[in-house]
Amino acid sequence: MRFGANVSIARGILGAISQAEKTGCQCFQIFSRNPRGRGERKISKEEIKQFKINLKNDHFLVHFNLHSPYYLNLASPDEKKWQYFISVLVKDLKKCEVLGSKFLVLHVGHHMGKGIDWGIKRVVQAIKKAFQKSKSKTFLLLENMAGQGTEMGFRFQQLAKIIQLSAISHKRLAICFDTCHAFAAGYDLRDKKALDRTLKEFDNIIGLKYLKLLHGNDSKKDLGSRIDRHEHIGHGKIGIEGFRALVNHPKLKHLDLIIETPHFGKVNWDRKNLKILRSLIRQ
Ligand SMILES: [Zn+2]
C-alpha cells in the first residue's frame, strides 16, 4: 500500500508536488480547483510540462489523483446550477487527462429534500451527460459519504445503484472508500473482524473490483453518528487497531491511501500521520 496526503494547490500544481515531497508522500491528491470558492486558476502549458517532468523525477509521486470541489452537487434541483456543475465535471475530467491522473474523486451530492431515489437519478443523469461530453478515459470515483443532512452515498446500496444505473459510463465509474465517512455512516472498522465484515458487505453489494482508492482518516465522531469530522490517524474513534487492520489487509494491499487529516499551526501533521501509517505495516 502506498501512503500519501491531500496537498494544497494554493501555490499551483508545482507547489503541490514539492509539498508532497516534503511530507514524505508516495502518492498524493490535489483539488481540481479551489475546493470551496468558485472560479478557476488557469494552468499554463508550461506548468503542465514542468509538472510531468517533476513527477517523473520523483519515482514515488507518479501516483496521484484529483478531487472535485466540495460545492459541486450533481443532484442539485436548481436547473441552472445543475448545468453549471455538469460543466465543471466535464472540465475536471479533461483536466485529469491533461495532467495524467487516472482518477477524479467525487462527492455523490445532496438531494436537498427531494429524496434519495430522486437524487440518485439526478446524479446518474449528470454523470452520463458529463461522460458523453468529455469522452474522458478518467475513472470517476464516487466517494462514500457520512450521510450528513441530505447527503447521499452513505450506504453501499446507494453507490451500487449509481453504478448500475449509469450503464453507459459504468466502466468509468468506481469507488473511493473514505474510512471516516464509512465509520460515521455505521460501517465498523475498529479491528480486523469488523473490517472483514465491512469489506464483505462492500463486496456483496458493490463488488471489491470497483474499489480503486482509499481515503484514510480517523473519525472524531462515533460509529453511525452520520457526522463527518476527520481526526488524526489513531486518535479518533476508529483507533490504531482499525488502521493496523486496514493497511495490512490482503484485499487492500494494492491500493493507494490518501490522508485528509486536520492541519493546524506550523507542524507538518501529514508527515506525522504518514509516519504512523507506515509504522503499522507488518513486515
Ligand atoms: Zn472527499
PDB file of C-alpha atoms and ligand atoms in Angstrom:
ATOM      1  CA  MET A   1       0.000   0.000   0.000  1.00  0.00           C
ATOM      2  CA  ARG A   2       1.262   3.453  -0.886  1.00  0.00           C
ATOM      3  CA  PHE A   3       0.572   6.312   1.535  1.00  0.00           C
ATOM      4  CA  GLY A   4       0.061   9.942   0.614  1.00  0.00           C
ATOM      5  CA  ALA A   5      -1.807  13.102   1.508  1.00  0.00           C
ATOM      6  CA  ASN A   6      -4.108  15.670   0.035  1.00  0.00           C
ATOM      7  CA  VAL A   7      -1.759  18.576  -0.709  1.00  0.00           C
ATOM      8  CA  SER A   8      -2.622  22.217  -1.342  1.00  0.00           C
ATOM      9  CA  ILE A   9      -2.743  23.807  -4.788  1.00  0.00           C
ATOM     10  CA  ALA A  10      -2.536  27.302  -3.254  1.00  0.00           C
ATOM     11  CA  ARG A  11       0.967  27.566  -4.782  1.00  0.00           C
ATOM     12  CA  GLY A  12      -0.081  25.864  -8.016  1.00  0.00           C
ATOM     13  CA  ILE A  13       0.383  22.290  -9.177  1.00  0.00           C
ATOM     14  CA  LEU A  14       4.178  22.561  -8.939  1.00  0.00           C
ATOM     15  CA  GLY A  15       3.882  23.753  -5.339  1.00  0.00           C
ATOM     16  CA  ALA A  16       1.707  20.702  -4.692  1.00  0.00           C
ATOM     17  CA  ILE A  17       4.488  18.350  -5.804  1.00  0.00           C
ATOM     18  CA  SER A  18       7.087  19.995  -3.569  1.00  0.00           C
ATOM     19  CA  GLN A  19       4.639  19.824  -0.665  1.00  0.00           C
ATOM     20  CA  ALA A  20       4.084  16.103  -1.351  1.00  0.00           C
ATOM     21  CA  GLU A  21       7.854  15.546  -1.390  1.00  0.00           C
ATOM     22  CA  LYS A  22       8.386  17.459   1.858  1.00  0.00           C
ATOM     23  CA  THR A  23       5.645  15.447   3.502  1.00  0.00           C
ATOM     24  CA  GLY A  24       7.113  12.092   2.515  1.00  0.00           C
ATOM     25  CA  CYS A  25       4.215  11.096   0.272  1.00  0.00           C
ATOM     26  CA  GLN A  26       4.358   8.063  -2.011  1.00  0.00           C
ATOM     27  CA  CYS A  27       1.227   9.270  -3.792  1.00  0.00           C
ATOM     28  CA  PHE A  28      -0.852  12.424  -3.453  1.00  0.00           C
ATOM     29  CA  GLN A  29      -4.183  14.084  -4.099  1.00  0.00           C
ATOM     30  CA  ILE A  30      -4.930  17.631  -5.236  1.00  0.00           C
ATOM     31  CA  PHE A  31      -8.171  19.507  -5.716  1.00  0.00           C
ATOM     32  CA  SER A  32      -9.091  20.032  -9.337  1.00  0.00           C
ATOM     33  CA  ARG A  33      -9.799  23.677  -8.485  1.00  0.00           C
ATOM     34  CA  ASN A  34     -10.381  25.841  -5.427  1.00  0.00           C
ATOM     35  CA  PRO A  35     -12.392  23.380  -3.253  1.00  0.00           C
ATOM     36  CA  ARG A  36     -14.705  25.951  -1.634  1.00  0.00           C
ATOM     37  CA  GLY A  37     -14.877  29.106  -3.748  1.00  0.00           C
ATOM     38  CA  ARG A  38     -15.964  29.383  -7.355  1.00  0.00           C
ATOM     39  CA  GLY A  39     -13.610  30.337 -10.136  1.00  0.00           C
ATOM     40  CA  GLU A  40     -10.638  28.581 -11.556  1.00  0.00           C
ATOM     41  CA  ARG A  41      -6.950  29.322 -11.685  1.00  0.00           C
ATOM     42  CA  LYS A  42      -5.785  28.545 -15.220  1.00  0.00           C
ATOM     43  CA  ILE A  43      -2.908  26.110 -15.569  1.00  0.00           C
ATOM     44  CA  SER A  44      -0.448  27.091 -18.297  1.00  0.00           C
ATOM     45  CA  LYS A  45       1.051  24.656 -20.809  1.00  0.00           C
ATOM     46  CA  GLU A  46       4.480  25.363 -19.321  1.00  0.00           C
ATOM     47  CA  GLU A  47       3.227  24.424 -15.853  1.00  0.00           C
ATOM     48  CA  ILE A  48       1.763  21.156 -17.146  1.00  0.00           C
ATOM     49  CA  LYS A  49       5.018  20.297 -18.893  1.00  0.00           C
ATOM     50  CA  GLN A  50       7.060  21.022 -15.767  1.00  0.00           C
ATOM     51  CA  PHE A  51       4.532  19.126 -13.610  1.00  0.00           C
ATOM     52  CA  LYS A  52       5.074  15.983 -15.674  1.00  0.00           C
ATOM     53  CA  ILE A  53       8.861  16.368 -15.606  1.00  0.00           C
ATOM     54  CA  ASN A  54       8.836  16.804 -11.824  1.00  0.00           C
ATOM     55  CA  LEU A  55       6.632  13.746 -11.399  1.00  0.00           C
ATOM     56  CA  LYS A  56       8.986  11.653 -13.498  1.00  0.00           C
ATOM     57  CA  ASN A  57      11.961  12.834 -11.476  1.00  0.00           C
ATOM     58  CA  ASP A  58      10.401  11.635  -8.255  1.00  0.00           C
ATOM     59  CA  HIS A  59       9.594   7.977  -8.882  1.00  0.00           C
ATOM     60  CA  PHE A  60       7.350   7.857  -5.809  1.00  0.00           C
ATOM     61  CA  LEU A  61       4.960  10.502  -6.994  1.00  0.00           C
ATOM     62  CA  VAL A  62       3.717   9.058 -10.258  1.00  0.00           C
ATOM     63  CA  HIS A  63       0.515   8.067  -8.452  1.00  0.00           C
ATOM     64  CA  PHE A  64      -1.790  10.990  -7.888  1.00  0.00           C
ATOM     65  CA  ASN A  65      -5.454  11.803  -8.243  1.00  0.00           C
ATOM     66  CA  LEU A  66      -7.710  14.820  -8.463  1.00  0.00           C
ATOM     67  CA  HIS A  67     -10.644  15.625  -6.178  1.00  0.00           C
ATOM     68  CA  SER A  68     -13.709  17.633  -7.291  1.00  0.00           C
ATOM     69  CA  PRO A  69     -14.581  20.815  -5.370  1.00  0.00           C
ATOM     70  CA  TYR A  70     -16.937  20.461  -2.383  1.00  0.00           C
ATOM     71  CA  TYR A  71     -19.617  22.766  -3.788  1.00  0.00           C
ATOM     72  CA  LEU A  72     -20.255  20.545  -6.792  1.00  0.00           C
ATOM     73  CA  ASN A  73     -23.706  18.972  -6.356  1.00  0.00           C
ATOM     74  CA  LEU A  74     -24.779  16.761  -9.235  1.00  0.00           C
ATOM     75  CA  ALA A  75     -28.165  16.268  -7.554  1.00  0.00           C
ATOM     76  CA  SER A  76     -28.986  19.973  -7.412  1.00  0.00           C
ATOM     77  CA  PRO A  77     -32.706  20.541  -8.139  1.00  0.00           C
ATOM     78  CA  ASP A  78     -31.822  24.021  -9.478  1.00  0.00           C
ATOM     79  CA  GLU A  79     -31.543  23.584 -13.255  1.00  0.00           C
ATOM     80  CA  LYS A  80     -29.085  26.421 -13.817  1.00  0.00           C
ATOM     81  CA  LYS A  81     -26.752  25.284 -11.034  1.00  0.00           C
ATOM     82  CA  TRP A  82     -27.061  21.663 -12.149  1.00  0.00           C
ATOM     83  CA  GLN A  83     -25.943  22.525 -15.688  1.00  0.00           C
ATOM     84  CA  TYR A  84     -23.050  24.548 -14.279  1.00  0.00           C
ATOM     85  CA  PHE A  85     -21.951  21.634 -12.049  1.00  0.00           C
ATOM     86  CA  ILE A  86     -22.018  19.285 -15.039  1.00  0.00           C
ATOM     87  CA  SER A  87     -19.805  21.712 -16.973  1.00  0.00           C
ATOM     88  CA  VAL A  88     -17.357  21.760 -14.043  1.00  0.00           C
ATOM     89  CA  LEU A  89     -17.276  17.964 -14.036  1.00  0.00           C
ATOM     90  CA  VAL A  90     -16.618  17.870 -17.787  1.00  0.00           C
ATOM     91  CA  LYS A  91     -13.716  20.324 -17.416  1.00  0.00           C
ATOM     92  CA  ASP A  92     -12.264  18.433 -14.464  1.00  0.00           C
ATOM     93  CA  LEU A  93     -12.437  15.074 -16.255  1.00  0.00           C
ATOM     94  CA  LYS A  94     -10.496  16.667 -19.091  1.00  0.00           C
ATOM     95  CA  LYS A  95      -8.032  18.196 -16.654  1.00  0.00           C
ATOM     96  CA  CYS A  96      -7.313  14.698 -15.307  1.00  0.00           C
ATOM     97  CA  GLU A  97      -6.390  13.529 -18.786  1.00  0.00           C
ATOM     98  CA  VAL A  98      -4.183  16.541 -19.445  1.00  0.00           C
ATOM     99  CA  LEU A  99      -2.312  16.117 -16.160  1.00  0.00           C
ATOM    100  CA  GLY A 100      -2.181  12.325 -16.368  1.00  0.00           C
ATOM    101  CA  SER A 101      -4.398  11.436 -13.418  1.00  0.00           C
ATOM    102  CA  LYS A 102      -6.359   8.212 -13.689  1.00  0.00           C
ATOM    103  CA  PHE A 103      -8.889   9.188 -11.013  1.00  0.00           C
ATOM    104  CA  LEU A 104     -11.239  12.049 -10.212  1.00  0.00           C
ATOM    105  CA  VAL A 105     -12.890  11.737  -6.792  1.00  0.00           C
ATOM    106  CA  LEU A 106     -16.459  12.993  -6.475  1.00  0.00           C
ATOM    107  CA  HIS A 107     -18.789  13.509  -3.515  1.00  0.00           C
ATOM    108  CA  VAL A 108     -22.105  11.992  -4.560  1.00  0.00           C
ATOM    109  CA  GLY A 109     -24.147  15.084  -3.671  1.00  0.00           C
ATOM    110  CA  HIS A 110     -27.166  16.317  -1.692  1.00  0.00           C
ATOM    111  CA  HIS A 111     -30.778  15.711  -2.727  1.00  0.00           C
ATOM    112  CA  MET A 112     -31.862  18.909  -0.913  1.00  0.00           C
ATOM    113  CA  GLY A 113     -35.142  17.430   0.322  1.00  0.00           C
ATOM    114  CA  LYS A 114     -36.154  15.771  -2.950  1.00  0.00           C
ATOM    115  CA  GLY A 115     -35.475  12.289  -1.596  1.00  0.00           C
ATOM    116  CA  ILE A 116     -32.686   9.792  -2.185  1.00  0.00           C
ATOM    117  CA  ASP A 117     -34.280   7.996  -5.162  1.00  0.00           C
ATOM    118  CA  TRP A 118     -34.871  11.280  -6.950  1.00  0.00           C
ATOM    119  CA  GLY A 119     -31.355  12.458  -6.090  1.00  0.00           C
ATOM    120  CA  ILE A 120     -29.682   9.296  -7.322  1.00  0.00           C
ATOM    121  CA  LYS A 121     -31.460   9.500 -10.683  1.00  0.00           C
ATOM    122  CA  ARG A 122     -30.415  13.133 -11.000  1.00  0.00           C
ATOM    123  CA  VAL A 123     -26.769  12.250 -10.258  1.00  0.00           C
ATOM    124  CA  VAL A 124     -26.839   9.421 -12.798  1.00  0.00           C
ATOM    125  CA  GLN A 125     -28.217  11.772 -15.468  1.00  0.00           C
ATOM    126  CA  ALA A 126     -25.452  14.278 -14.720  1.00  0.00           C
ATOM    127  CA  ILE A 127     -22.713  11.627 -14.853  1.00  0.00           C
ATOM    128  CA  LYS A 128     -23.988  10.318 -18.188  1.00  0.00           C
ATOM    129  CA  LYS A 129     -24.060  13.815 -19.663  1.00  0.00           C
ATOM    130  CA  ALA A 130     -20.551  14.585 -18.408  1.00  0.00           C
ATOM    131  CA  PHE A 131     -19.087  11.410 -19.914  1.00  0.00           C
ATOM    132  CA  GLN A 132     -20.855  11.985 -23.225  1.00  0.00           C
ATOM    133  CA  LYS A 133     -19.441  15.491 -23.394  1.00  0.00           C
ATOM    134  CA  SER A 134     -15.924  14.816 -22.194  1.00  0.00           C
ATOM    135  CA  LYS A 135     -15.319  11.422 -23.833  1.00  0.00           C
ATOM    136  CA  SER A 136     -12.959  11.005 -20.913  1.00  0.00           C
ATOM    137  CA  LYS A 137     -10.981   7.881 -20.087  1.00  0.00           C
ATOM    138  CA  THR A 138     -10.636   9.018 -16.495  1.00  0.00           C
ATOM    139  CA  PHE A 139     -12.193   6.935 -13.740  1.00  0.00           C
ATOM    140  CA  LEU A 140     -14.753   8.906 -11.793  1.00  0.00           C
ATOM    141  CA  LEU A 141     -14.546   7.667  -8.213  1.00  0.00           C
ATOM    142  CA  LEU A 142     -17.729   8.038  -6.190  1.00  0.00           C
ATOM    143  CA  GLU A 143     -16.780   8.665  -2.580  1.00  0.00           C
ATOM    144  CA  ASN A 144     -18.844   7.075   0.177  1.00  0.00           C
ATOM    145  CA  MET A 145     -20.162   9.788   2.467  1.00  0.00           C
ATOM    146  CA  ALA A 146     -21.039  10.172   6.163  1.00  0.00           C
ATOM    147  CA  GLY A 147     -24.712  10.931   5.454  1.00  0.00           C
ATOM    148  CA  GLN A 148     -24.982  14.410   6.972  1.00  0.00           C
ATOM    149  CA  GLY A 149     -28.229  16.237   6.195  1.00  0.00           C
ATOM    150  CA  THR A 150     -29.474  15.264   2.729  1.00  0.00           C
ATOM    151  CA  GLU A 151     -26.074  13.926   1.661  1.00  0.00           C
ATOM    152  CA  MET A 152     -26.287  10.731  -0.423  1.00  0.00           C
ATOM    153  CA  GLY A 153     -23.854   7.877  -0.979  1.00  0.00           C
ATOM    154  CA  PHE A 154     -23.526   6.841   2.669  1.00  0.00           C
ATOM    155  CA  ARG A 155     -24.989   3.343   2.144  1.00  0.00           C
ATOM    156  CA  PHE A 156     -23.230   0.897  -0.157  1.00  0.00           C
ATOM    157  CA  GLN A 157     -26.616   0.248  -1.840  1.00  0.00           C
ATOM    158  CA  GLN A 158     -26.790   3.892  -2.958  1.00  0.00           C
ATOM    159  CA  LEU A 159     -23.338   3.739  -4.557  1.00  0.00           C
ATOM    160  CA  ALA A 160     -24.134   0.415  -6.231  1.00  0.00           C
ATOM    161  CA  LYS A 161     -27.333   1.876  -7.648  1.00  0.00           C
ATOM    162  CA  ILE A 162     -25.486   4.815  -9.226  1.00  0.00           C
ATOM    163  CA  ILE A 163     -23.021   2.433 -10.863  1.00  0.00           C
ATOM    164  CA  GLN A 164     -25.822   0.166 -12.138  1.00  0.00           C
ATOM    165  CA  LEU A 165     -27.996   2.982 -13.492  1.00  0.00           C
ATOM    166  CA  SER A 166     -25.092   4.776 -15.197  1.00  0.00           C
ATOM    167  CA  ALA A 167     -24.996   1.987 -17.757  1.00  0.00           C
ATOM    168  CA  ILE A 168     -23.144   3.975 -20.451  1.00  0.00           C
ATOM    169  CA  SER A 169     -20.407   5.146 -18.184  1.00  0.00           C
ATOM    170  CA  HIS A 170     -20.250   2.247 -15.743  1.00  0.00           C
ATOM    171  CA  LYS A 171     -16.854   1.137 -16.991  1.00  0.00           C
ATOM    172  CA  ARG A 172     -15.550   4.546 -15.938  1.00  0.00           C
ATOM    173  CA  LEU A 173     -17.211   4.594 -12.520  1.00  0.00           C
ATOM    174  CA  ALA A 174     -15.623   3.176  -9.400  1.00  0.00           C
ATOM    175  CA  ILE A 175     -15.335   3.890  -5.678  1.00  0.00           C
ATOM    176  CA  CYS A 176     -13.065   5.836  -3.361  1.00  0.00           C
ATOM    177  CA  PHE A 177     -13.587   4.474   0.168  1.00  0.00           C
ATOM    178  CA  ASP A 178     -13.251   7.014   2.982  1.00  0.00           C
ATOM    179  CA  THR A 179     -12.750   5.341   6.377  1.00  0.00           C
ATOM    180  CA  CYS A 180     -14.071   8.283   8.435  1.00  0.00           C
ATOM    181  CA  HIS A 181     -17.194   8.623   6.297  1.00  0.00           C
ATOM    182  CA  ALA A 182     -17.866   4.864   6.342  1.00  0.00           C
ATOM    183  CA  PHE A 183     -17.471   4.711  10.122  1.00  0.00           C
ATOM    184  CA  ALA A 184     -19.738   7.724  10.664  1.00  0.00           C
ATOM    185  CA  ALA A 185     -22.267   6.086   8.342  1.00  0.00           C
ATOM    186  CA  GLY A 186     -22.311   2.979  10.555  1.00  0.00           C
ATOM    187  CA  TYR A 187     -19.732   0.639   8.981  1.00  0.00           C
ATOM    188  CA  ASP A 188     -17.438  -0.602  11.730  1.00  0.00           C
ATOM    189  CA  LEU A 189     -13.674  -0.616  11.067  1.00  0.00           C
ATOM    190  CA  ARG A 190     -12.231  -0.775  14.583  1.00  0.00           C
ATOM    191  CA  ASP A 191     -10.459  -4.130  14.247  1.00  0.00           C
ATOM    192  CA  LYS A 192      -9.721  -6.911  11.771  1.00  0.00           C
ATOM    193  CA  LYS A 193     -13.057  -8.666  12.390  1.00  0.00           C
ATOM    194  CA  ALA A 194     -15.077  -5.503  11.902  1.00  0.00           C
ATOM    195  CA  LEU A 195     -13.092  -4.540   8.788  1.00  0.00           C
ATOM    196  CA  ASP A 196     -13.622  -8.024   7.331  1.00  0.00           C
ATOM    197  CA  ARG A 197     -17.381  -7.698   7.851  1.00  0.00           C
ATOM    198  CA  THR A 198     -17.486  -4.250   6.247  1.00  0.00           C
ATOM    199  CA  LEU A 199     -15.400  -5.354   3.253  1.00  0.00           C
ATOM    200  CA  LYS A 200     -17.587  -8.432   2.816  1.00  0.00           C
ATOM    201  CA  GLU A 201     -20.662  -6.222   2.751  1.00  0.00           C
ATOM    202  CA  PHE A 202     -18.936  -3.907   0.268  1.00  0.00           C
ATOM    203  CA  ASP A 203     -18.062  -6.875  -1.907  1.00  0.00           C
ATOM    204  CA  ASN A 204     -21.598  -8.302  -1.810  1.00  0.00           C
ATOM    205  CA  ILE A 205     -23.316  -5.021  -2.617  1.00  0.00           C
ATOM    206  CA  ILE A 206     -20.860  -3.119  -4.843  1.00  0.00           C
ATOM    207  CA  GLY A 207     -18.024  -5.535  -5.606  1.00  0.00           C
ATOM    208  CA  LEU A 208     -14.429  -5.098  -4.426  1.00  0.00           C
ATOM    209  CA  LYS A 209     -13.224  -4.800  -8.017  1.00  0.00           C
ATOM    210  CA  TYR A 210     -14.789  -1.314  -8.011  1.00  0.00           C
ATOM    211  CA  LEU A 211     -12.631  -0.199  -5.096  1.00  0.00           C
ATOM    212  CA  LYS A 212      -9.802   1.920  -6.562  1.00  0.00           C
ATOM    213  CA  LEU A 213      -8.661   4.319  -3.823  1.00  0.00           C
ATOM    214  CA  LEU A 214      -8.709   4.750  -0.037  1.00  0.00           C
ATOM    215  CA  HIS A 215      -9.125   7.928   1.980  1.00  0.00           C
ATOM    216  CA  GLY A 216      -7.580   7.078   5.337  1.00  0.00           C
ATOM    217  CA  ASN A 217      -8.999   9.354   8.028  1.00  0.00           C
ATOM    218  CA  ASP A 218      -9.795   8.637  11.652  1.00  0.00           C
ATOM    219  CA  SER A 219     -13.155   9.880  12.954  1.00  0.00           C
ATOM    220  CA  LYS A 220     -13.809  12.386  15.760  1.00  0.00           C
ATOM    221  CA  LYS A 221     -17.394  11.149  15.950  1.00  0.00           C
ATOM    222  CA  ASP A 222     -18.951   7.817  16.909  1.00  0.00           C
ATOM    223  CA  LEU A 223     -19.914   4.846  14.775  1.00  0.00           C
ATOM    224  CA  GLY A 224     -23.173   5.659  12.990  1.00  0.00           C
ATOM    225  CA  SER A 225     -23.167   9.321  14.120  1.00  0.00           C
ATOM    226  CA  ARG A 226     -23.608  10.468  10.499  1.00  0.00           C
ATOM    227  CA  ILE A 227     -21.273  13.391  11.324  1.00  0.00           C
ATOM    228  CA  ASP A 228     -18.197  13.912   9.165  1.00  0.00           C
ATOM    229  CA  ARG A 229     -15.252  15.104  11.307  1.00  0.00           C
ATOM    230  CA  HIS A 230     -11.805  13.848  10.342  1.00  0.00           C
ATOM    231  CA  GLU A 231      -9.233  13.052  13.042  1.00  0.00           C
ATOM    232  CA  HIS A 232      -5.519  12.175  13.082  1.00  0.00           C
ATOM    233  CA  ILE A 233      -4.695   8.510  12.493  1.00  0.00           C
ATOM    234  CA  GLY A 234      -5.159   6.508  15.699  1.00  0.00           C
ATOM    235  CA  HIS A 235      -6.519   9.474  17.685  1.00  0.00           C
ATOM    236  CA  GLY A 236     -10.180   9.045  16.802  1.00  0.00           C
ATOM    237  CA  LYS A 237     -12.974   6.548  17.287  1.00  0.00           C
ATOM    238  CA  ILE A 238     -11.659   4.111  14.656  1.00  0.00           C
ATOM    239  CA  GLY A 239      -8.361   3.920  16.512  1.00  0.00           C
ATOM    240  CA  ILE A 240      -4.942   2.486  15.813  1.00  0.00           C
ATOM    241  CA  GLU A 241      -6.048  -1.186  15.639  1.00  0.00           C
ATOM    242  CA  GLY A 242      -8.531  -0.324  12.922  1.00  0.00           C
ATOM    243  CA  PHE A 243      -5.788   1.262  10.825  1.00  0.00           C
ATOM    244  CA  ARG A 244      -3.391  -1.605  11.532  1.00  0.00           C
ATOM    245  CA  ALA A 245      -6.015  -3.983  10.128  1.00  0.00           C
ATOM    246  CA  LEU A 246      -6.642  -1.704   7.160  1.00  0.00           C
ATOM    247  CA  VAL A 247      -3.047  -1.217   5.996  1.00  0.00           C
ATOM    248  CA  ASN A 248      -2.260  -4.929   6.316  1.00  0.00           C
ATOM    249  CA  HIS A 249      -5.433  -6.272   4.744  1.00  0.00           C
ATOM    250  CA  PRO A 250      -4.601  -8.608   1.822  1.00  0.00           C
ATOM    251  CA  LYS A 251      -7.569  -7.341  -0.215  1.00  0.00           C
ATOM    252  CA  LEU A 252      -6.468  -3.709   0.071  1.00  0.00           C
ATOM    253  CA  LYS A 253      -2.699  -4.035  -0.347  1.00  0.00           C
ATOM    254  CA  HIS A 254      -2.663  -2.923  -3.994  1.00  0.00           C
ATOM    255  CA  LEU A 255      -4.434   0.387  -3.252  1.00  0.00           C
ATOM    256  CA  ASP A 256      -3.162   3.898  -2.584  1.00  0.00           C
ATOM    257  CA  LEU A 257      -4.260   5.543   0.647  1.00  0.00           C
ATOM    258  CA  ILE A 258      -4.650   9.319   0.901  1.00  0.00           C
ATOM    259  CA  ILE A 259      -4.969  11.076   4.267  1.00  0.00           C
ATOM    260  CA  GLU A 260      -7.159  14.163   4.687  1.00  0.00           C
ATOM    261  CA  THR A 261      -6.485  14.678   8.376  1.00  0.00           C
ATOM    262  CA  PRO A 262      -6.590  18.077  10.159  1.00  0.00           C
ATOM    263  CA  HIS A 263      -3.947  20.810   9.802  1.00  0.00           C
ATOM    264  CA  PHE A 264      -3.142  23.476  12.367  1.00  0.00           C
ATOM    265  CA  GLY A 265      -0.127  25.518  13.393  1.00  0.00           C
ATOM    266  CA  LYS A 266       3.258  25.068  11.798  1.00  0.00           C
ATOM    267  CA  VAL A 267       3.624  21.341  12.463  1.00  0.00           C
ATOM    268  CA  ASN A 268       3.553  19.081   9.382  1.00  0.00           C
ATOM    269  CA  TRP A 269       0.769  16.846  10.695  1.00  0.00           C
ATOM    270  CA  ASP A 270       0.522  14.986   7.389  1.00  0.00           C
ATOM    271  CA  ARG A 271       4.116  13.879   7.752  1.00  0.00           C
ATOM    272  CA  LYS A 272       3.371  12.601  11.275  1.00  0.00           C
ATOM    273  CA  ASN A 273       0.230  10.745  10.184  1.00  0.00           C
ATOM    274  CA  LEU A 274       2.012   9.098   7.255  1.00  0.00           C
ATOM    275  CA  LYS A 275       4.788   8.006   9.597  1.00  0.00           C
ATOM    276  CA  ILE A 276       2.219   6.396  11.900  1.00  0.00           C
ATOM    277  CA  LEU A 277       0.635   4.543   8.974  1.00  0.00           C
ATOM    278  CA  ARG A 278       3.997   3.245   7.741  1.00  0.00           C
ATOM    279  CA  SER A 279       4.852   2.022  11.261  1.00  0.00           C
ATOM    280  CA  LEU A 280       1.726  -0.159  11.242  1.00  0.00           C
ATOM    281  CA  ILE A 281       2.781  -2.242   8.235  1.00  0.00           C
ATOM    282  CA  ARG A 282       3.694  -5.787   9.295  1.00  0.00           C
ATOM    283  CA  GLN A 283       6.966  -6.889   7.765  1.00  0.00           C
TER     284      GLN A 283
HETATM  285 ZN    ZN B   1     -13.754  13.695  -0.421  1.00  0.00          ZN
END
